[in-house]
Amino acid sequence: MTKAASTERTATAKKAASTKKAASTKKTPPAKKAASKASAASAASAASAAKKAPKGAAVKKAPAAGKVVVAPKKATARLKGTAPAKTVVHPPGDESRTALVRRARRINRELAEVFPYAHPELDFENPFQLVVATVLSAQTTDLRVNQTTPSLFAKYPSPEDLAAANPEEVEEILRPCGFFRAKTKSVIGLSKALVEDFGGEVPGRLEDLVKLPGVGRKTAFVVLGNAFGRPGITVDTHFQRLVRRWRWTGESDPDKIEAAIGALFPKTDWTDLSHHVIWHGRRICHARKPACGACPIAPLCPAYGEGETDPEKAKKLLKYEKGGFPGQRLKPPQAYLDAGGKPAPPLGAG
């Protein structure tokens, strides 16, 4: 090999090495390196924050557009056309069984403080009067029944008397209750059954009560709980509406609702629970216009905001003694009167 060829080969090798080094340097520009480092630092910061955050804490998100109504203290509501607030106490579907039981029982305790005098809102003096009044209360108000039964019981004070009554005369008395022909047939029929099958006495067992004409499980539990002191859940329209609104159950069948709610509470609470829920439904948590702004359990209600949330406007929606009006009984318990409740006027009073 000549000296010139050797020199040329050495020069070529040095040039190739120089080109490779330049390419390696060009591969990661300073700007990209900085971006890469910033990205890594951001990820590290996020990971560090996640580690420091308490377990189960929600990641803060940007607020959703639109107005969100916030319930007093804790709860918030879901309004039509708006996104749910981030601080709802127990979002549907995310509540554990244990949390549901605790929330349900707390609601019952709160209502017990609001309605310590809650009682059956039908006037009665004995089991016979209660079972008849409860049958008559279907598709009408307890107030109208209470205004009607004094005349009925004055003329027919016992099962024997009502069993032997002239249907047309009974119909005339029951006319203000609505569906008076069907109700006349039921009360005369159950009176005959009491005389023929139970010696003129109202039975104290569920399986016997439901055999009486016009008596179903709801009526039977009203009688058992309030005339015999035996626990029962009264699943009327108010009860059904509220337990679904509170997300205690998604059931719609009364028997399934009864079973689902009964599993959340001790048996000893069932009768008073029924009174608390029904009273709340009649006075505050109405079907069409619930008075959310005047509701004592708003912080525990996932449906807060379905009704009026302004406190002053909500107060105007309250009914019965909470709104300053008479209750439904002509002869209410003394505890109710002591709490400021007013007895209802008799039928025909101005």
CSV table of C-alpha atoms in Angstrom, one decimal:
chain,number,residue,atom,x,y,z
A,1,MET,CA,0.0,0.0,0.0
A,2,THR,CA,1.4,3.4,-0.9
A,3,LYS,CA,1.8,6.2,1.6
A,4,ALA,CA,-0.9,8.3,-0.1
A,5,ALA,CA,-3.5,5.5,0.0
A,6,SER,CA,-2.9,5.0,3.7
A,7,THR,CA,-3.3,8.7,4.4
A,8,GLU,CA,-6.5,8.8,2.4
A,9,ARG,CA,-8.0,5.8,4.3
A,10,THR,CA,-7.2,7.5,7.7
A,11,ALA,CA,-8.9,10.7,6.7
A,12,THR,CA,-12.0,8.8,5.6
A,13,ALA,CA,-12.3,7.0,8.9
A,14,LYS,CA,-11.9,10.2,10.9
A,15,LYS,CA,-14.6,11.9,8.8
A,16,ALA,CA,-17.1,9.0,9.4
A,17,ALA,CA,-16.5,9.1,13.1
A,18,SER,CA,-17.1,12.8,13.2
A,19,THR,CA,-20.4,12.4,11.2
A,20,LYS,CA,-21.6,9.7,13.6
A,21,LYS,CA,-20.9,11.9,16.7
A,22,ALA,CA,-22.8,14.8,15.1
A,23,ALA,CA,-25.8,12.6,14.4
A,24,SER,CA,-25.8,11.3,18.0
A,25,THR,CA,-25.7,14.8,19.3
A,26,LYS,CA,-28.5,15.9,16.9
A,27,LYS,CA,-30.8,13.0,18.0
A,28,THR,CA,-32.0,14.7,21.2
A,29,PRO,CA,-32.3,18.5,20.9
A,30,PRO,CA,-32.0,20.5,24.1
A,31,ALA,CA,-35.7,21.7,23.8
A,32,LYS,CA,-36.9,18.1,23.7
A,33,LYS,CA,-34.7,17.1,26.5
A,34,ALA,CA,-36.1,19.9,28.6
A,35,ALA,CA,-39.7,18.9,27.7
A,36,SER,CA,-39.0,15.3,28.6
A,37,LYS,CA,-37.5,16.3,32.0
A,38,ALA,CA,-40.6,18.6,32.7
A,39,SER,CA,-43.0,15.7,31.8
A,40,ALA,CA,-41.1,13.4,34.1
A,41,ALA,CA,-41.1,15.9,36.9
A,42,SER,CA,-44.9,16.5,36.5
A,43,ALA,CA,-45.5,12.7,36.7
A,44,ALA,CA,-43.4,12.4,39.7
A,45,SER,CA,-45.2,15.3,41.4
A,46,ALA,CA,-48.6,13.8,40.6
A,47,ALA,CA,-47.5,10.4,42.0
A,48,SER,CA,-46.2,12.1,45.2
A,49,ALA,CA,-49.5,14.0,45.7
A,50,ALA,CA,-51.4,10.8,45.2
A,51,LYS,CA,-49.3,9.1,47.9
A,52,LYS,CA,-49.8,12.0,50.3
A,53,ALA,CA,-53.6,12.2,49.7
A,54,PRO,CA,-55.8,10.3,52.2
A,55,LYS,CA,-57.0,6.9,51.1
A,56,GLY,CA,-60.3,7.1,49.2
A,57,ALA,CA,-60.0,10.9,48.6
A,58,ALA,CA,-61.6,12.0,45.4
A,59,VAL,CA,-59.5,13.7,42.7
A,60,LYS,CA,-60.5,17.3,42.3
A,61,LYS,CA,-62.1,18.0,39.0
A,62,ALA,CA,-63.0,21.2,37.2
A,63,PRO,CA,-66.5,22.3,38.2
A,64,ALA,CA,-69.2,21.3,35.8
A,65,ALA,CA,-71.0,24.1,34.0
A,66,GLY,CA,-74.5,25.0,35.2
A,67,LYS,CA,-76.0,25.8,38.6
A,68,VAL,CA,-75.7,23.3,41.4
A,69,VAL,CA,-78.0,23.5,44.4
A,70,VAL,CA,-76.2,22.7,47.7
A,71,ALA,CA,-78.1,21.3,50.6
A,72,PRO,CA,-77.5,22.7,54.1
A,73,LYS,CA,-74.2,21.6,55.6
A,74,LYS,CA,-73.4,18.4,53.6
A,75,ALA,CA,-75.9,17.3,51.0
A,76,THR,CA,-76.4,18.6,47.5
A,77,ALA,CA,-79.1,17.9,45.0
A,78,ARG,CA,-79.4,16.8,41.5
A,79,LEU,CA,-81.5,19.2,39.5
A,80,LYS,CA,-82.9,18.7,36.1
A,81,GLY,CA,-80.5,20.0,33.5
A,82,THR,CA,-77.5,20.3,35.8
A,83,ALA,CA,-74.6,18.1,36.7
A,84,PRO,CA,-74.6,16.4,40.1
A,85,ALA,CA,-72.6,18.2,42.7
A,86,LYS,CA,-69.3,16.6,43.8
A,87,THR,CA,-70.3,16.6,47.5
A,88,VAL,CA,-73.3,14.4,47.4
A,89,VAL,CA,-73.2,12.4,50.6
A,90,HIS,CA,-73.9,9.0,49.1
A,91,PRO,CA,-74.1,8.9,45.3
A,92,PRO,CA,-76.4,6.2,44.0
A,93,GLY,CA,-74.7,3.0,43.3
A,94,ASP,CA,-71.6,3.9,45.3
A,95,GLU,CA,-73.1,3.3,48.8
A,96,SER,CA,-72.2,0.1,50.6
A,97,ARG,CA,-74.7,-2.0,52.5
A,98,THR,CA,-73.2,-0.9,55.8
A,99,ALA,CA,-73.4,2.8,54.7
A,100,LEU,CA,-77.0,2.4,53.6
A,101,VAL,CA,-78.1,0.9,56.9
A,102,ARG,CA,-76.3,3.7,58.9
A,103,ARG,CA,-77.9,6.4,56.7
A,104,ALA,CA,-81.3,4.9,56.9
A,105,ARG,CA,-81.2,4.6,60.7
A,106,ARG,CA,-79.9,8.1,61.1
A,107,ILE,CA,-82.8,9.4,59.0
A,108,ASN,CA,-85.2,7.6,61.3
A,109,ARG,CA,-83.5,9.0,64.4
A,110,GLU,CA,-83.7,12.6,62.9
A,111,LEU,CA,-87.4,12.2,62.1
A,112,ALA,CA,-88.1,10.8,65.6
A,113,GLU,CA,-86.7,14.2,66.9
A,114,VAL,CA,-88.8,16.2,64.5
A,115,PHE,CA,-92.0,14.1,65.1
A,116,PRO,CA,-91.7,12.8,68.7
A,117,TYR,CA,-95.5,12.7,68.8
A,118,ALA,CA,-96.1,10.7,65.6
A,119,HIS,CA,-99.1,8.4,65.8
A,120,PRO,CA,-101.7,6.7,63.6
A,121,GLU,CA,-103.8,9.5,62.1
A,122,LEU,CA,-107.1,7.6,62.3
A,123,ASP,CA,-109.4,8.1,65.3
A,124,PHE,CA,-110.1,4.9,67.1
A,125,GLU,CA,-110.9,3.6,70.5
A,126,ASN,CA,-110.5,-0.2,70.0
A,127,PRO,CA,-109.2,-2.7,67.4
A,128,PHE,CA,-112.6,-3.0,65.7
A,129,GLN,CA,-112.8,0.8,65.1
A,130,LEU,CA,-109.2,0.8,63.8
A,131,VAL,CA,-109.7,-2.0,61.3
A,132,VAL,CA,-112.9,-0.4,59.9
A,133,ALA,CA,-111.3,3.1,59.7
A,134,THR,CA,-108.2,1.7,57.9
A,135,VAL,CA,-110.4,-0.1,55.3
A,136,LEU,CA,-112.3,3.2,54.8
A,137,SER,CA,-109.1,5.2,54.3
A,138,ALA,CA,-108.4,3.7,50.9
A,139,GLN,CA,-108.4,6.3,48.2
A,140,THR,CA,-109.3,9.1,50.6
A,141,THR,CA,-107.7,11.1,53.4
A,142,ASP,CA,-107.6,10.1,57.1
A,143,LEU,CA,-109.2,13.4,57.9
A,144,ARG,CA,-112.3,12.6,55.8
A,145,VAL,CA,-112.5,9.1,57.5
A,146,ASN,CA,-112.2,10.7,60.9
A,147,GLN,CA,-115.0,13.1,60.1
A,148,THR,CA,-117.2,10.2,58.9
A,149,THR,CA,-116.7,7.4,61.4
A,150,PRO,CA,-118.2,9.1,64.5
A,151,SER,CA,-121.7,8.7,62.9
A,152,LEU,CA,-120.9,5.2,61.8
A,153,PHE,CA,-119.7,4.0,65.2
A,154,ALA,CA,-122.5,5.8,67.1
A,155,LYS,CA,-125.0,3.8,65.1
A,156,TYR,CA,-123.0,0.6,64.8
A,157,PRO,CA,-120.7,0.3,67.8
A,158,SER,CA,-119.8,-3.4,67.5
A,159,PRO,CA,-119.1,-6.0,64.8
A,160,GLU,CA,-122.5,-7.6,65.6
A,161,ASP,CA,-124.3,-4.3,65.0
A,162,LEU,CA,-122.5,-3.6,61.7
A,163,ALA,CA,-122.9,-7.2,60.5
A,164,ALA,CA,-126.7,-6.8,60.8
A,165,ALA,CA,-126.8,-3.3,59.3
A,166,ASN,CA,-128.9,-2.2,56.3
A,167,PRO,CA,-126.4,-1.7,53.5
A,168,GLU,CA,-128.3,1.3,52.1
A,169,GLU,CA,-128.1,3.1,55.5
A,170,VAL,CA,-124.4,2.4,55.8
A,171,GLU,CA,-123.8,3.6,52.3
A,172,GLU,CA,-125.4,6.9,53.1
A,173,ILE,CA,-123.1,7.4,56.1
A,174,LEU,CA,-120.0,6.4,54.1
A,175,ARG,CA,-120.8,8.5,51.1
A,176,PRO,CA,-118.3,11.3,52.0
A,177,CYS,CA,-115.5,8.7,52.0
A,178,GLY,CA,-115.8,7.9,48.3
A,179,PHE,CA,-116.3,4.4,46.8
A,180,PHE,CA,-119.0,4.1,49.4
A,181,ARG,CA,-120.7,1.1,47.9
A,182,ALA,CA,-117.5,-1.0,47.8
A,183,LYS,CA,-116.5,0.2,51.2
A,184,THR,CA,-119.9,-0.6,52.7
A,185,LYS,CA,-119.7,-4.2,51.3
A,186,SER,CA,-116.2,-4.5,52.9
A,187,VAL,CA,-117.0,-3.3,56.4
A,188,ILE,CA,-120.2,-5.3,56.6
A,189,GLY,CA,-118.4,-8.3,55.2
A,190,LEU,CA,-115.5,-8.1,57.7
A,191,SER,CA,-117.9,-7.5,60.5
A,192,LYS,CA,-119.8,-10.7,59.6
A,193,ALA,CA,-116.4,-12.6,59.4
A,194,LEU,CA,-115.4,-11.3,62.8
A,195,VAL,CA,-118.7,-12.5,64.3
A,196,GLU,CA,-118.8,-15.9,62.6
A,197,ASP,CA,-115.1,-16.8,62.7
A,198,PHE,CA,-113.6,-14.9,65.6
A,199,GLY,CA,-116.3,-14.5,68.2
A,200,GLY,CA,-116.8,-10.8,67.4
A,201,GLU,CA,-113.1,-10.0,68.3
A,202,VAL,CA,-110.5,-8.7,65.9
A,203,PRO,CA,-107.7,-11.3,65.7
A,204,GLY,CA,-104.2,-10.3,66.6
A,205,ARG,CA,-102.4,-12.4,64.0
A,206,LEU,CA,-101.4,-11.4,60.5
A,207,GLU,CA,-102.6,-14.6,58.8
A,208,ASP,CA,-106.1,-14.2,60.4
A,209,LEU,CA,-106.4,-10.5,59.6
A,210,VAL,CA,-105.7,-10.8,55.9
A,211,LYS,CA,-108.6,-13.2,55.6
A,212,LEU,CA,-111.1,-10.5,56.4
A,213,PRO,CA,-112.8,-8.8,53.5
A,214,GLY,CA,-111.0,-5.6,52.4
A,215,VAL,CA,-108.0,-6.3,54.7
A,216,GLY,CA,-104.6,-6.6,53.1
A,217,ARG,CA,-101.1,-6.6,54.6
A,218,LYS,CA,-101.0,-2.8,54.9
A,219,THR,CA,-104.2,-2.7,56.8
A,220,ALA,CA,-103.2,-5.7,58.9
A,221,PHE,CA,-99.9,-4.1,59.9
A,222,VAL,CA,-101.7,-0.8,60.9
A,223,VAL,CA,-103.9,-2.8,63.2
A,224,LEU,CA,-101.2,-5.1,64.6
A,225,GLY,CA,-98.8,-2.2,65.3
A,226,ASN,CA,-101.3,0.3,66.7
A,227,ALA,CA,-104.0,-1.8,68.4
A,228,PHE,CA,-101.9,-4.8,69.5
A,229,GLY,CA,-98.4,-3.4,69.8
A,230,ARG,CA,-96.9,-5.9,67.4
A,231,PRO,CA,-94.3,-4.5,65.0
A,232,GLY,CA,-95.2,-4.0,61.4
A,233,ILE,CA,-94.3,-1.8,58.4
A,234,THR,CA,-97.1,0.1,56.8
A,235,VAL,CA,-96.3,0.5,53.1
A,236,ASP,CA,-98.7,3.2,52.0
A,237,THR,CA,-98.2,5.6,49.1
A,238,HIS,CA,-96.2,8.1,51.2
A,239,PHE,CA,-93.9,5.3,52.5
A,240,GLN,CA,-93.3,3.9,49.0
A,241,ARG,CA,-92.5,7.3,47.6
A,242,LEU,CA,-90.0,8.3,50.3
A,243,VAL,CA,-88.0,5.1,50.6
A,244,ARG,CA,-87.4,5.2,46.9
A,245,ARG,CA,-86.6,8.9,46.9
A,246,TRP,CA,-84.1,8.3,49.7
A,247,ARG,CA,-82.6,5.3,47.8
A,248,TRP,CA,-83.3,2.8,50.5
A,249,THR,CA,-84.7,0.5,47.9
A,250,GLY,CA,-85.4,0.4,44.2
A,251,GLU,CA,-88.4,-2.0,44.6
A,252,SER,CA,-91.9,-0.9,43.5
A,253,ASP,CA,-93.9,-3.9,44.8
A,254,PRO,CA,-95.3,-3.2,48.3
A,255,ASP,CA,-94.4,-6.6,49.6
A,256,LYS,CA,-90.8,-6.4,48.3
A,257,ILE,CA,-90.5,-2.8,49.7
A,258,GLU,CA,-91.7,-4.2,53.1
A,259,ALA,CA,-89.1,-6.9,53.0
A,260,ALA,CA,-86.2,-4.6,51.9
A,261,ILE,CA,-86.9,-1.9,54.5
A,262,GLY,CA,-87.5,-4.4,57.2
A,263,ALA,CA,-84.0,-5.7,56.7
A,264,LEU,CA,-82.5,-2.3,57.4
A,265,PHE,CA,-84.0,-1.8,60.8
A,266,PRO,CA,-84.6,-3.8,64.0
A,267,LYS,CA,-88.1,-5.2,64.2
A,268,THR,CA,-88.8,-3.1,67.3
A,269,ASP,CA,-88.5,0.0,65.1
A,270,TRP,CA,-90.9,-0.9,62.4
A,271,THR,CA,-94.1,0.6,63.7
A,272,ASP,CA,-92.6,4.0,64.7
A,273,LEU,CA,-90.5,4.0,61.5
A,274,SER,CA,-93.8,3.8,59.5
A,275,HIS,CA,-95.2,6.7,61.4
A,276,HIS,CA,-92.1,8.9,61.0
A,277,VAL,CA,-91.9,8.3,57.2
A,278,ILE,CA,-95.6,8.8,56.6
A,279,TRP,CA,-95.7,11.9,58.7
A,280,HIS,CA,-92.7,13.3,56.8
A,281,GLY,CA,-94.3,12.5,53.5
A,282,ARG,CA,-97.6,14.3,54.4
A,283,ARG,CA,-96.0,17.4,56.0
A,284,ILE,CA,-92.7,18.1,54.2
A,285,CYS,CA,-91.6,15.7,51.5
A,286,HIS,CA,-94.6,15.9,49.2
A,287,ALA,CA,-95.0,14.1,46.0
A,288,ARG,CA,-95.1,17.1,43.6
A,289,LYS,CA,-93.5,19.9,45.6
A,290,PRO,CA,-91.3,18.6,48.4
A,291,ALA,CA,-90.2,21.4,50.7
A,292,CYS,CA,-86.5,20.7,50.4
A,293,GLY,CA,-85.5,24.1,51.9
A,294,ALA,CA,-87.4,23.3,55.1
A,295,CYS,CA,-86.4,19.6,55.3
A,296,PRO,CA,-84.6,18.5,58.5
A,297,ILE,CA,-82.9,15.6,56.8
A,298,ALA,CA,-81.7,17.5,53.7
A,299,PRO,CA,-78.0,16.6,54.4
A,300,LEU,CA,-78.9,12.9,54.2
A,301,CYS,CA,-81.1,13.0,51.1
A,302,PRO,CA,-79.7,12.2,47.7
A,303,ALA,CA,-82.8,13.6,46.1
A,304,TYR,CA,-82.4,17.1,47.7
A,305,GLY,CA,-83.3,19.8,45.1
A,306,GLU,CA,-86.2,18.0,43.5
A,307,GLY,CA,-88.4,20.5,45.3
A,308,GLU,CA,-88.2,24.1,46.5
A,309,THR,CA,-84.8,24.8,48.1
A,310,ASP,CA,-85.4,28.4,49.2
A,311,PRO,CA,-86.1,28.3,52.9
A,312,GLU,CA,-88.8,30.9,53.0
A,313,LYS,CA,-90.6,29.6,49.9
A,314,ALA,CA,-90.3,26.0,51.2
A,315,LYS,CA,-92.0,27.0,54.5
A,316,LYS,CA,-95.1,27.9,52.6
A,317,LEU,CA,-95.4,24.4,51.3
A,318,LEU,CA,-95.5,22.8,54.8
A,319,LYS,CA,-98.8,21.1,55.7
A,320,TYR,CA,-100.6,20.3,59.0
A,321,GLU,CA,-99.1,21.4,62.2
A,322,LYS,CA,-95.7,22.2,60.6
A,323,GLY,CA,-97.6,24.8,58.5
A,324,GLY,CA,-99.8,25.9,61.3
A,325,PHE,CA,-102.8,24.0,60.2
A,326,PRO,CA,-105.0,21.5,62.1
A,327,GLY,CA,-104.0,17.8,62.0
A,328,GLN,CA,-106.2,15.0,60.7
A,329,ARG,CA,-107.6,13.6,63.9
A,330,LEU,CA,-110.6,15.0,65.7
A,331,LYS,CA,-109.3,13.4,68.9
A,332,PRO,CA,-105.5,13.3,68.7
A,333,PRO,CA,-103.3,12.1,71.5
A,334,GLN,CA,-102.4,14.5,74.3
A,335,ALA,CA,-98.7,14.5,73.3
A,336,TYR,CA,-99.7,15.9,69.9
A,337,LEU,CA,-101.8,18.7,71.5
A,338,ASP,CA,-99.0,19.5,74.0
A,339,ALA,CA,-96.6,19.9,71.0
A,340,GLY,CA,-98.9,22.6,69.5
A,341,GLY,CA,-100.9,20.3,67.2
A,342,LYS,CA,-104.5,21.3,66.5
A,343,PRO,CA,-107.4,18.8,66.3
A,344,ALA,CA,-109.3,18.7,63.0
A,345,PRO,CA,-112.8,20.1,62.8
A,346,PRO,CA,-115.8,17.7,62.5
A,347,LEU,CA,-117.6,17.1,59.2
A,348,GLY,CA,-119.5,20.1,58.1
A,349,ALA,CA,-117.8,22.6,60.5
A,350,GLY,CA,-117.0,25.9,59.0
